[in-house]
Amino acid sequence: MLEGKAVVEDTDMPARMQAAATSAASRALDLFDVDDCRAIAGHIKTEFDRRYGVGWQCVVGASFGCFFTHSSGTFIYFSLERLTFLLFKAAPVAFATSCDSSAVS
């Protein structure tokens, strides 16, 4: 395991889920090269999909920007070693279930 401790920058996750996120990141860093951010993110996403249901998104890198909508209680942004991690469960999107064909021109 890595010696570094995760530093949580922002979150709305319950404490137990936060611990699961930082532990998953630590395990991923043990399994993959630190430069393989895609594999690290994929590992964390897969673990959270399996543990908490599908729909999780994970971004890992040294520098990135983002804009997203997430389900309440499923967001964490933290640093570990030299990488930053963003993990969240996507918010459901409401789609129209019917279409009024008389309104289409």
C-alpha positions as a printed NumPy array, in Angstrom:
array([[  0.   ,   0.   ,   0.   ],
       [  1.045,   3.586,  -0.555],
       [  2.294,   5.657,   2.32 ],
       [  0.397,   8.822,   1.334],
       [ -2.9  ,   9.788,   2.896],
       [ -5.802,  11.022,   0.792],
       [ -6.734,  14.671,   1.218],
       [-10.445,  15.222,   0.614],
       [-11.028,  18.62 ,  -1.005],
       [-14.832,  18.433,  -1.314],
       [-17.521,  15.796,  -0.854],
       [-21.133,  15.123,  -0.038],
       [-20.596,  11.368,   0.441],
       [-21.219,   9.591,   3.734],
       [-17.989,   8.9  ,   5.649],
       [-18.042,   5.15 ,   4.962],
       [-18.351,   5.724,   1.196],
       [-15.546,   8.306,   1.328],
       [-13.301,   5.712,   2.949],
       [-14.256,   3.202,   0.233],
       [-13.355,   5.766,  -2.464],
       [ -9.95 ,   6.612,  -1.056],
       [ -9.196,   2.917,  -0.411],
       [-10.182,   2.03 ,  -3.98 ],
       [ -7.858,   4.758,  -5.262],
       [ -5.002,   3.483,  -3.115],
       [ -5.515,  -0.081,  -4.38 ],
       [ -5.644,   1.156,  -7.976],
       [ -2.343,   2.99 ,  -7.506],
       [ -0.821,  -0.254,  -6.217],
       [ -2.079,  -2.145,  -9.286],
       [ -1.336,   0.336, -12.081],
       [  1.443,   2.7  , -13.077],
       [  0.788,   6.209, -11.7  ],
       [  0.857,   7.547, -15.287],
       [ -1.939,   5.194, -16.398],
       [ -4.78 ,   7.443, -15.206],
       [ -7.311,   5.756, -17.503],
       [ -6.702,   2.315, -15.96 ],
       [ -6.782,   3.775, -12.44 ],
       [-10.101,   5.532, -13.122],
       [-11.55 ,   2.402, -14.747],
       [-10.619,   0.282, -11.745],
       [-12.275,   2.692,  -9.285],
       [-15.395,   3.054, -11.449],
       [-15.77 ,  -0.719, -11.802],
       [-15.382,  -1.222,  -8.061],
       [-18.03 ,   1.403,  -7.267],
       [-20.416,   0.11 ,  -9.961],
       [-20.154,  -3.342,  -8.394],
       [-20.461,  -2.127,  -4.807],
       [-23.02 ,   0.696,  -5.134],
       [-24.827,   0.075,  -8.439],
       [-24.078,   1.233, -11.976],
       [-23.747,   4.815, -13.113],
       [-20.479,   5.889, -11.471],
       [-18.021,   8.17 , -13.26 ],
       [-14.377,   8.624, -12.322],
       [-11.789,  11.143, -13.515],
       [ -8.134,  10.853, -12.49 ],
       [ -5.268,  13.148, -13.386],
       [ -2.817,  15.816, -12.365],
       [ -4.79 ,  18.672, -13.929],
       [ -8.328,  18.704, -15.271],
       [-11.492,  20.749, -15.275],
       [-15.051,  19.523, -15.36 ],
       [-18.691,  20.416, -15.071],
       [-21.216,  17.744, -14.108],
       [-24.475,  16.904, -12.378],
       [-24.434,  14.18 ,  -9.744],
       [-26.852,  12.326,  -7.518],
       [-26.952,  13.689,  -3.982],
       [-24.561,  11.952,  -1.579],
       [-22.331,  10.463,  -4.293],
       [-19.614,  13.052,  -4.96 ],
       [-16.003,  13.163,  -3.791],
       [-12.99 ,  15.151,  -4.979],
       [ -9.674,  14.235,  -3.374],
       [ -5.92 ,  14.045,  -3.872],
       [ -3.664,  11.07 ,  -3.258],
       [  0.039,  11.07 ,  -3.997],
       [  0.443,  13.363,  -7.037],
       [ -2.976,  12.68 ,  -8.568],
       [ -6.418,  14.188,  -8.122],
       [ -9.578,  12.034,  -8.158],
       [-13.156,  12.949,  -8.976],
       [-15.752,  10.256,  -8.365],
       [-19.505,  10.683,  -8.627],
       [-22.67 ,   8.881,  -9.609],
       [-24.378,  10.54 , -12.544],
       [-27.735,  12.144, -11.871],
       [-30.669,  10.58 , -13.682],
       [-31.849,  12.529, -16.7  ],
       [-35.582,  13.103, -17.125],
       [-36.76 ,  12.393, -20.654],
       [-40.148,  13.215, -22.104],
       [-42.158,  10.022, -22.282],
       [-44.545,  11.146, -24.997],
       [-44.599,  13.469, -27.949],
       [-47.568,  15.521, -29.157],
       [-47.301,  15.094, -32.927],
       [-49.711,  17.991, -33.487],
       [-47.047,  20.347, -32.116],
       [-44.451,  19.183, -34.674],
       [-44.373,  21.271, -37.836]])
